[in-house]
Coordinates of C-alpha atoms and ligand atoms in Angstrom, one line a residue:
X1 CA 47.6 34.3 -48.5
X2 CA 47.0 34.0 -44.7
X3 CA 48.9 36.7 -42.9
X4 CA 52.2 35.7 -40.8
X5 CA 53.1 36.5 -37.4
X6 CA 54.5 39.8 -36.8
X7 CA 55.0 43.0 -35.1
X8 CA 53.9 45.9 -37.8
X9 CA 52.9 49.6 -36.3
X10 CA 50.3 51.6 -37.9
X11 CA 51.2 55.4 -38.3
X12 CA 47.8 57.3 -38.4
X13 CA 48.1 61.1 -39.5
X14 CA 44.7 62.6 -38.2
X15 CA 42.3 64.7 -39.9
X16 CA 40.5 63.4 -43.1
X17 CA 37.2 62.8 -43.2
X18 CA 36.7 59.1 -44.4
X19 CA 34.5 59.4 -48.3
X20 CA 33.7 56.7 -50.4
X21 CA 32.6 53.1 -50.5
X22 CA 34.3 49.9 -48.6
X23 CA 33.4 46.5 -48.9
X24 CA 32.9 44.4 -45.8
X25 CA 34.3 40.8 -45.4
X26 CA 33.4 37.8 -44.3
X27 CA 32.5 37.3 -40.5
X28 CA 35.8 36.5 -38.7
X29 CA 33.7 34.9 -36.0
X30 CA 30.8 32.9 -38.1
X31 CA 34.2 31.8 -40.0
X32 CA 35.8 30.5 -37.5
X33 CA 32.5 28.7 -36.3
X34 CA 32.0 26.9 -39.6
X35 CA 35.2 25.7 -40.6
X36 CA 35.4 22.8 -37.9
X37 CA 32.2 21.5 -39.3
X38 CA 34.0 20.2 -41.8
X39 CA 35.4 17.6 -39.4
X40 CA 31.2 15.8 -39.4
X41 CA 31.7 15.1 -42.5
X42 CA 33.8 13.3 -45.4
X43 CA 34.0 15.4 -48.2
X44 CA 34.9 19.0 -49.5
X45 CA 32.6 21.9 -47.1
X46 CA 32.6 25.0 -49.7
X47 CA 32.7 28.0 -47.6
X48 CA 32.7 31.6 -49.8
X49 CA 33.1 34.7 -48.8
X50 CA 36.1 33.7 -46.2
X51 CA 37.9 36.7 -44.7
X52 CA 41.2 36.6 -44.5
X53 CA 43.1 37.5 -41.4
X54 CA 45.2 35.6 -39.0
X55 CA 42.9 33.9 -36.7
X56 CA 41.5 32.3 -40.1
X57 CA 45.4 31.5 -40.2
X58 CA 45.0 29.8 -37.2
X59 CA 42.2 27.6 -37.6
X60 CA 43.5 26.7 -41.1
X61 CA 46.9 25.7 -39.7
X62 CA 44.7 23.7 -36.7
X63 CA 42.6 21.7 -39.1
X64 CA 45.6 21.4 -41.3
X65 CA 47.6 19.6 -38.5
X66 CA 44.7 17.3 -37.8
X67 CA 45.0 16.3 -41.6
X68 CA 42.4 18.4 -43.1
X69 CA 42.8 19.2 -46.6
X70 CA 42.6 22.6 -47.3
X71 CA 42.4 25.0 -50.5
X72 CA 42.0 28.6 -50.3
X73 CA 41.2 30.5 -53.6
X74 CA 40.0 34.0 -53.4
X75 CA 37.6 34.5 -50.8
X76 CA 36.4 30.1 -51.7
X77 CA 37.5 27.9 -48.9
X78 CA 37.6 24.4 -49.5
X79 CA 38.0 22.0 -46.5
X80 CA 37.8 18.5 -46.8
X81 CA 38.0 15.7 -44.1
X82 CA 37.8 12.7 -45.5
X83 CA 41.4 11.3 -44.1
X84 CA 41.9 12.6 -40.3
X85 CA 45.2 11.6 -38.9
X86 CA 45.0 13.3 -35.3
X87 CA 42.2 14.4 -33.0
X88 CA 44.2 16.7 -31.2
X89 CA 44.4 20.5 -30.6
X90 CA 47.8 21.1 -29.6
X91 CA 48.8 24.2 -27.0
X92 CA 50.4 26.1 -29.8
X93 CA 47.0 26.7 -31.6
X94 CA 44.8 26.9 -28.9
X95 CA 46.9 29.3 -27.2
X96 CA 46.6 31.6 -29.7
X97 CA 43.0 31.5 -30.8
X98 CA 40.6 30.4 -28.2
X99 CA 38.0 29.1 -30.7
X100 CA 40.8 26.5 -31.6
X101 CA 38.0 24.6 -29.2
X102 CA 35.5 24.2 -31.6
X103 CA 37.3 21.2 -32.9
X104 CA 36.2 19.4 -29.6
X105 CA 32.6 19.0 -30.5
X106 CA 32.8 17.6 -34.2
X107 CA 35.7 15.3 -33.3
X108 CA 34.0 13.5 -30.1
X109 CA 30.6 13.4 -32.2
X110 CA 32.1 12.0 -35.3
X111 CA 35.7 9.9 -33.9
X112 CA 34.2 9.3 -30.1
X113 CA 37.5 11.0 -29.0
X114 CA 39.2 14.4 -29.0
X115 CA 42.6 15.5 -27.1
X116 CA 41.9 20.0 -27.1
X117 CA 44.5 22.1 -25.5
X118 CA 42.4 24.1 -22.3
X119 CA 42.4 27.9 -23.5
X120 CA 44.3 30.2 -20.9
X121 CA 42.6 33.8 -19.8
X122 CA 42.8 36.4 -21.9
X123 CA 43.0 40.1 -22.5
X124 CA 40.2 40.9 -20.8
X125 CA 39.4 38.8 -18.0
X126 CA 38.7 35.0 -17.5
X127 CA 37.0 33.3 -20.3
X128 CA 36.3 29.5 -18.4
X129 CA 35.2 27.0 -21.2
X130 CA 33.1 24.6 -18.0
X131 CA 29.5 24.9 -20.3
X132 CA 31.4 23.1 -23.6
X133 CA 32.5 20.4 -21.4
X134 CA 29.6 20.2 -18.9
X135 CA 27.2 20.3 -22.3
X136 CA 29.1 17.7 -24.4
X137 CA 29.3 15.1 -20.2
X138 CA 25.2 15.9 -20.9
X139 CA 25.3 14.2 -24.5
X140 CA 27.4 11.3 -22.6
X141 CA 31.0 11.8 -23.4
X142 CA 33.5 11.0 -20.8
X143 CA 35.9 14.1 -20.1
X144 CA 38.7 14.5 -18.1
X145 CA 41.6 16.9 -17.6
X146 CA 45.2 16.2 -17.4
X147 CA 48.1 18.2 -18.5
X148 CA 46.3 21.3 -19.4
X149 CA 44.2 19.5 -21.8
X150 CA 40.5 18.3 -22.2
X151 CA 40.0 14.6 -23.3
X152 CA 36.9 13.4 -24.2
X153 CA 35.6 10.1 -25.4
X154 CA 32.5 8.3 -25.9
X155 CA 30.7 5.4 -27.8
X156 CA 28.1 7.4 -29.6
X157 CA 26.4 10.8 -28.0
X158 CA 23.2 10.7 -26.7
X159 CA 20.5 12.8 -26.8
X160 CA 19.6 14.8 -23.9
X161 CA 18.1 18.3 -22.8
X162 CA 21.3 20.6 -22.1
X163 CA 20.4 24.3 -20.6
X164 CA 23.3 26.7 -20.9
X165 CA 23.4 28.3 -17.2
X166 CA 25.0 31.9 -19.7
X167 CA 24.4 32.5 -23.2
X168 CA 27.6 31.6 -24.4
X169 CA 28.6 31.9 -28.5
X170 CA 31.2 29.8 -28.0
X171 CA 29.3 26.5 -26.0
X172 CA 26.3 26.9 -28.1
X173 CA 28.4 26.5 -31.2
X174 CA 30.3 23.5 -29.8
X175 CA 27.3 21.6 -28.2
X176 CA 24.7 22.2 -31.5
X177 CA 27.8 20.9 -33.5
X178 CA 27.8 17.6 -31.4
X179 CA 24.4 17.2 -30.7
X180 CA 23.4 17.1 -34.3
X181 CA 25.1 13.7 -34.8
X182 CA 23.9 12.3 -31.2
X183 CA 21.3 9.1 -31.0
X184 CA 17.7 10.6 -30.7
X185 CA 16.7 14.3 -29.4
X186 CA 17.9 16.5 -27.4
X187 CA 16.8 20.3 -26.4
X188 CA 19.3 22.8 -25.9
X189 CA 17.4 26.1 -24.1
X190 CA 19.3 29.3 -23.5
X191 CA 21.0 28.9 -26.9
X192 CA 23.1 32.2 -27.7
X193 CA 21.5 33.7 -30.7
X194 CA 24.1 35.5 -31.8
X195 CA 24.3 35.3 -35.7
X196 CA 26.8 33.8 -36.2
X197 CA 25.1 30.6 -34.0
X198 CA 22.9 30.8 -36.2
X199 CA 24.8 30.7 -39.3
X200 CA 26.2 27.0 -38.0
X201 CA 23.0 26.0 -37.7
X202 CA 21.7 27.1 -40.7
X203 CA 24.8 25.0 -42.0
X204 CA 24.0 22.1 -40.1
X205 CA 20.7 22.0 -41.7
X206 CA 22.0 21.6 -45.2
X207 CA 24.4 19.5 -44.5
X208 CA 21.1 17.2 -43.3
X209 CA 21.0 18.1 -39.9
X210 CA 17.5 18.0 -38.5
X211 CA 17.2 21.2 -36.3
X212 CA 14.1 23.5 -35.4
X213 CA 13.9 27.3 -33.6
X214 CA 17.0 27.8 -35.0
X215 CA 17.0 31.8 -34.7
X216 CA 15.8 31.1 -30.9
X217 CA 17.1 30.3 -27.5
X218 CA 15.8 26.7 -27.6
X219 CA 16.8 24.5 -30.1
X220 CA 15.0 20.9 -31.2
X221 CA 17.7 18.7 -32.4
X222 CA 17.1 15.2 -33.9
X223 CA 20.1 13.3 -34.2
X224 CA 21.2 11.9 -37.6
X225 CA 24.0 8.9 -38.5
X226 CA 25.6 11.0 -40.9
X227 CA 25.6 14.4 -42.5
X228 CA 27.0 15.6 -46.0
X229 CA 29.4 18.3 -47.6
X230 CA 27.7 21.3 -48.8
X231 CA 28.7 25.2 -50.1
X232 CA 28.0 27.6 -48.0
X233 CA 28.1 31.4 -47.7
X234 CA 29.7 33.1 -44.7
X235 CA 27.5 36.1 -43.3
X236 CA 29.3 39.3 -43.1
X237 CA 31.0 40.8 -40.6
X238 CA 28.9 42.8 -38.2
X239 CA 31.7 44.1 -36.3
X240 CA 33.7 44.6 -39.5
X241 CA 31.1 46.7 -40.1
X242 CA 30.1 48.6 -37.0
X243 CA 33.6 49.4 -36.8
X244 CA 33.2 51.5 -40.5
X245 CA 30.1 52.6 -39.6
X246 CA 31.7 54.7 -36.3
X247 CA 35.0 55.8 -38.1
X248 CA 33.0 57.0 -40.7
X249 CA 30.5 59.2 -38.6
X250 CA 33.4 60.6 -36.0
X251 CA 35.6 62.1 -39.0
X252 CA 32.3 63.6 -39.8
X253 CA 32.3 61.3 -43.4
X254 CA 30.3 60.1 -46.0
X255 CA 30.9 56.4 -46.3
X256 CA 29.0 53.1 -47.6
X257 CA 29.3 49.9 -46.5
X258 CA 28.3 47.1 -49.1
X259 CA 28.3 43.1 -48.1
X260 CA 26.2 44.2 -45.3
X261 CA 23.4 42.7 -43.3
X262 CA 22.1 45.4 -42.0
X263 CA 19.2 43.3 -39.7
X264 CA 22.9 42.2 -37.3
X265 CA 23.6 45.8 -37.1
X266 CA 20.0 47.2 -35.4
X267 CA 21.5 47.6 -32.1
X268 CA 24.6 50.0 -33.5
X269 CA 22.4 51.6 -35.9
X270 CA 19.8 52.8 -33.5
X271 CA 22.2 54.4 -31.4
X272 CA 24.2 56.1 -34.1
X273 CA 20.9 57.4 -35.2
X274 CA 20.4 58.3 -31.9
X275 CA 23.5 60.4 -31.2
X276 CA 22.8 61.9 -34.7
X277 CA 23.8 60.0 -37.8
X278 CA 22.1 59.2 -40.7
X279 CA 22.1 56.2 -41.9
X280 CA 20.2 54.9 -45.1
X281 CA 19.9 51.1 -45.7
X282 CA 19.0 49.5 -49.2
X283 CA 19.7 45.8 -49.2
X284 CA 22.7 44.8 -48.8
X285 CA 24.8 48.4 -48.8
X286 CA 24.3 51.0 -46.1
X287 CA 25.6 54.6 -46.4
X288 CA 26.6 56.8 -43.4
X289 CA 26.3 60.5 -43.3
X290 CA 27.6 62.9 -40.2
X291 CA 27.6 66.3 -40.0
X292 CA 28.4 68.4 -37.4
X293 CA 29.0 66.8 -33.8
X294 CA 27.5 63.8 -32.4
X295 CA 25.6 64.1 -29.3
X296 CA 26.7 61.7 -26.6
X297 CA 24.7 58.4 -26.1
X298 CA 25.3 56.1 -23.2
X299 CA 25.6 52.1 -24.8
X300 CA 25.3 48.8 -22.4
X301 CA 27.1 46.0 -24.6
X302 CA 25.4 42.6 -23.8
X303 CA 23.9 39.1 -25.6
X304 CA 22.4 39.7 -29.1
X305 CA 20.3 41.7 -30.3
X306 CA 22.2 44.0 -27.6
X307 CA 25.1 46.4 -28.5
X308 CA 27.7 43.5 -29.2
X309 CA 31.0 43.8 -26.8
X310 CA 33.2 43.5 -29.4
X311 CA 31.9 47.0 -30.5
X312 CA 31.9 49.1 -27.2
X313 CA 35.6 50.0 -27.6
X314 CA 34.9 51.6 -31.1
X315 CA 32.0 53.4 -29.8
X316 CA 33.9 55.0 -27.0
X317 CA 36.4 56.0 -29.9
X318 CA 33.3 58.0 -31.8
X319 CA 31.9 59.3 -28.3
X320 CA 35.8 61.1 -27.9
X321 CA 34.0 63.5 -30.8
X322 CA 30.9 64.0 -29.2
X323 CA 29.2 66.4 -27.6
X324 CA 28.7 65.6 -23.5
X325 CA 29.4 62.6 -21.7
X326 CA 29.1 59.0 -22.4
X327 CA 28.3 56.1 -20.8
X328 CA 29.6 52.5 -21.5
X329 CA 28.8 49.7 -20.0
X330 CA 30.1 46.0 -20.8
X331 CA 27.9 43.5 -19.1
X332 CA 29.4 40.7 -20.9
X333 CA 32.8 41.4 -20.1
X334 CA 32.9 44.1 -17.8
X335 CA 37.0 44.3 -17.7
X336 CA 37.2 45.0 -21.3
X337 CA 38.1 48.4 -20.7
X338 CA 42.2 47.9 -21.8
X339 CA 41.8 50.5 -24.2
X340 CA 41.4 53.6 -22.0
X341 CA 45.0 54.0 -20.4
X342 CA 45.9 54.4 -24.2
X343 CA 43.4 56.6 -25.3
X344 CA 44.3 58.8 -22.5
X345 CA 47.5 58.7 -23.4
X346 CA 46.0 60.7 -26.3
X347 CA 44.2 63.3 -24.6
X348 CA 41.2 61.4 -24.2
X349 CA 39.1 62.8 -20.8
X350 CA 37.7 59.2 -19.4
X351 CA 36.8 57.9 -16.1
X352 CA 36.3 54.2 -15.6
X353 CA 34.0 52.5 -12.6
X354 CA 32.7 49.4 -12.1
X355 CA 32.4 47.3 -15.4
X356 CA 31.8 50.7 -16.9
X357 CA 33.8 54.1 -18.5
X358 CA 32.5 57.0 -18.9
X359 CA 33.9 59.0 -22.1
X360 CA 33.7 62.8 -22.3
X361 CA 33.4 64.0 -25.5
X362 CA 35.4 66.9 -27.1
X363 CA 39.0 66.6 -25.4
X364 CA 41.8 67.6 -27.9
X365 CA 43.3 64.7 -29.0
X366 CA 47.2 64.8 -30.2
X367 CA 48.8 61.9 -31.5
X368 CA 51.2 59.9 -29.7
X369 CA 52.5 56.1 -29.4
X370 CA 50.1 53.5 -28.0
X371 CA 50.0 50.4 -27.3
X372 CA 47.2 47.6 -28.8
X373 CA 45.9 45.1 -25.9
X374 CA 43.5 42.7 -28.1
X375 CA 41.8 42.9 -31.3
X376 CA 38.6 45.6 -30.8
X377 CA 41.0 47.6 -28.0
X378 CA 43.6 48.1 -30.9
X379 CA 40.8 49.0 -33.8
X380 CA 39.3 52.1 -31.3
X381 CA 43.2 53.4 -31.5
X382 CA 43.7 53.8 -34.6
X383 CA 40.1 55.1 -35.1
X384 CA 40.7 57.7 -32.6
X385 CA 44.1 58.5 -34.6
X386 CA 41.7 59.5 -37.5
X387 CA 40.7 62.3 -35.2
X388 CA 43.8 63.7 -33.2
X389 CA 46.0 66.5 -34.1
X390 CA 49.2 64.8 -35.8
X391 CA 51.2 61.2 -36.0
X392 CA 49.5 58.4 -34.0
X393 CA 51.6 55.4 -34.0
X394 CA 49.8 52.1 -33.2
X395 CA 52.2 49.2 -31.7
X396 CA 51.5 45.7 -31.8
X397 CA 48.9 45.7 -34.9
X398 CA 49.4 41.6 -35.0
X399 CA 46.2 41.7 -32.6
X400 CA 43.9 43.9 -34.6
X401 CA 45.2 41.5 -37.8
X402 CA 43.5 38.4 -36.0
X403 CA 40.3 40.3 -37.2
X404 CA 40.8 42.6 -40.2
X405 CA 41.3 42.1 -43.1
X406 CA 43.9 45.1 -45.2
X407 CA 42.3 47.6 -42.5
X408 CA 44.8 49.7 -43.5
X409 CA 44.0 49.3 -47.3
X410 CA 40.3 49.8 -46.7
X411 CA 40.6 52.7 -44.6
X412 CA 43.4 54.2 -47.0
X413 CA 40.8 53.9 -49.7
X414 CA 38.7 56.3 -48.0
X415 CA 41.2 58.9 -47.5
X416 CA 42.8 57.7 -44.1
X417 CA 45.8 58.9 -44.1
X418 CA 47.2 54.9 -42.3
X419 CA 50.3 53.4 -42.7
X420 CA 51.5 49.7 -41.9
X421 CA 55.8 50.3 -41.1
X422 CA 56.9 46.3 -40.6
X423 CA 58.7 45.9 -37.5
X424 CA 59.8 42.7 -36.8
X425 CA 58.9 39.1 -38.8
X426 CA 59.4 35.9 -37.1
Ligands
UD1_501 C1 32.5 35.0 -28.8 C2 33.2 35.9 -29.8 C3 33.8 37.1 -29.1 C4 32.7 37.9 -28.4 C5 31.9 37.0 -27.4 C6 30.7 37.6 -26.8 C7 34.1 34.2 -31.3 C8 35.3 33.5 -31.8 N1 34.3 35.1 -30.3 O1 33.4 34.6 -27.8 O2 34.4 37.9 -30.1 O3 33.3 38.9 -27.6 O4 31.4 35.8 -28.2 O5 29.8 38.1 -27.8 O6 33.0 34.1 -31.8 N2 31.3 31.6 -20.4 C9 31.3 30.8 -19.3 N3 31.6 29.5 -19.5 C10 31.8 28.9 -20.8 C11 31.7 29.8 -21.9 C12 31.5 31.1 -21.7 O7 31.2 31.2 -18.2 O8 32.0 27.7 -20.9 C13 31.0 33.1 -20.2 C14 32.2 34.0 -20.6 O9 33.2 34.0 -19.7 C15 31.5 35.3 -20.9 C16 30.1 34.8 -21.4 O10 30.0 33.4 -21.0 O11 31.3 36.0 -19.7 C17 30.0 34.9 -22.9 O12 31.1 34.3 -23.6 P1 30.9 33.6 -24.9 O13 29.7 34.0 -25.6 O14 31.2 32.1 -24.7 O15 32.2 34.2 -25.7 P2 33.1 33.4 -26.8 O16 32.2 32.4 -27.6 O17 34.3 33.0 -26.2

């Protein structure tokens, strides 16, 4: 079942070149985006192919508390809403998983009220939520805060044209969800397009939402009085799988990914090909190839289609092996960079700047203890583990569990040599 709170270590012995095939879950993030949906409706919302890891954990206990029924077999998750007994995200979810807040937007379209816990900061910088609450005042709900947490209320949303000032995943996701059961039409222009926005609209849709550009920045919606429960496929993980793709070409391996879509992965594919990977796509499996060194590539992670941010950690992992000097850039979040002090502490030659590092390929790397900061920080350690001389031991692996699912079993499977050593339970 879901995974519990805890402090495991990974202990990476370094070396193997990863072989063989793995099969990619469900996207964590389109996941967590489509479970709340289930609060529109009355009914049981079918969603397959559901990773499991612990922010699914989260949102599971989240919607649970709010009286959610709930059924988890396999990768079939069955959520049904029918009897709500709270509209309230308390602190102890939220603070753990920020998208706890995508509760706020189906609760105030469907109840006219919600009570959501305000998210802190995070690992890497300030993440405000001001366009989910300035989008949802547009549609005509009343919000104020008090007490560290958002209220909202309204009669019945209106229709309106809301422009989100950044792309934002998040607001787009909570704005679309309440805008689809608003009176009349609204237009929503610099919509992320991220696919896993996309996947909640395409959602949306069959559950009789009325929505069109979905795919594009603006979006046409046209309100509806009520929407019904569907089944529903989650996408799969791009990250997931941009994170197999790069362990698999920096131990020099042979590896393919099945569950793919390979057309959320053009970005990372180009500039793997680029530093010298081949990679050969047939539907819905993709198979990685390296041999010999990669040449560096510089990467700037912004909005999609760009290099995603929650992949520029693992690609200054696969740049340690390469040959030159790389440079990354995160203009999305440009303090993500937590991960360097501890790859250092393995040897690793890199310089940071401004909202930027710059890795230089081809420093020996010898195992050591480190430290994970947040979820794609803690994956690029244990990737660079693969490659250094000896016993890496990864602390704190509760953060990279928020988004992988038996990473250790799927990597093992390949010939890692990766083991979990259980700390501490509580
Ligand atoms: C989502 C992903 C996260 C990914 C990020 C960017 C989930 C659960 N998380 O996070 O893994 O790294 O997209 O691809 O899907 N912003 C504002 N005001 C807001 C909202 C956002 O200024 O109200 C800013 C943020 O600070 C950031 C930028 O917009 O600089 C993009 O953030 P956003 O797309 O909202 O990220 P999340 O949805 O939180």
């Amino acid at each position: 079942m879901i995974l519990s709170l805890h402090m495991d270590k990974f202990i990476v012995r370094g070396g193997t070149r990863l072989q063989g095939s793995v099969a990619i879950s469900g996207a964590k993030n389109a996941s967590l985006a489509l479970m709340p949906t289930c609060l529109l409706t009355s009914g049981t919302l079918t969603l397959t192919n559901t990773p499991n890891n612990r922010d699914l954990g989260t949102m599971s206990r989240l919607l649970s508390s709010m009286g959610v029924g709930m059924h988890l077999e396999g990768d079939v998750l069955k959520l049904d809403a029918s009897n709500i007994t709270s509209h309230e995200a308390p602190y102890e979810h939220v603070k753990q998983m920020r998208a706890s807040i995508y509760v706020l937007g189906p609760l105030v379209a469907r109840f006219g009220n919600a009570r959501v816990s305000l998210p802190g900061g995070c690992n890497f910088g300030p993440r405000p939520v001001d366009l989910h609450l300035k989008g949802l005042e547009k549609l005509g709900a009343t919000i104020d805060l008090s007490g560290g947490y958002i209220n909202a209320s309204c009669d019945r949303l209106k229709g309106t044209h809301f422009h989100f000032d950044i792309s934002s995943v998040g607001a787009s996701v909570n704005i679309l969800t309440a805008a689809v059961l608003a009176s009349g039409h609204t237009t929503l222009t610099n919509v992320a397009i991220e696919p896993e926005v996309t996947a909640v609209a395409n959602l949306l849709v069959k559950m009789g939402a009325r929505i069109q550009g979905i795919g594009t920045t603006t979006l046409e919606i046209e309100g509806v009085d009520e929407l019904h429960p569907v089944t529903e496929a989650t996408i799969p993980d791009r990250i997931e799988a941009a994170t197999f793709m790069l362990a698999a070409a920096m131990t020099r391996g042979d590896v393919t990914l099945t569950n793919i879509d390979a057309s959320h992965l053009s970005a990372v594919t180009q500039s793997m090909e680029d530093s010298g990977c081949t990679i050969d796509i047939d539907g819905s499996t993709m198979r990685v190839r390296m041999n010999g060194t990669p040449e560096a590539e510089d990467i700037t992670a912004a909005i999609y289609p760009g290099f995603p941010t929650d992949t520029q950690a693992q690609w200054a992992a696969y740049m340690l092996t390469a040959n030159g000097a790389s440079r990354i850039k995160d203009t999305i979040y440009p303090t993500r960079f937590g991960y360097v002090p501890e790859l250092q502490r393995l040897g690793a030659d890199i310089e940071t700047g401004e909202g930027y590092c710059v890795v230089k390929g081809g420093a020996r790397l010898t195992g050591a203890t480190v430290m994970s900061s947040d979820l794609r920080a803690s994956v690029s350690l244990v990737m660079a583990g693969l490659v250094a001389d000896g016993e890496t031991e990864i602390l704190r692996v509760y953060h990279l569990d928020r988004g992988y699912e038996g990473l250790e079993h799927k990597l093992g499977a390949l010939g890692a040599h990766i083991e979990r050593v259980r700390t501490e339970v509580y």
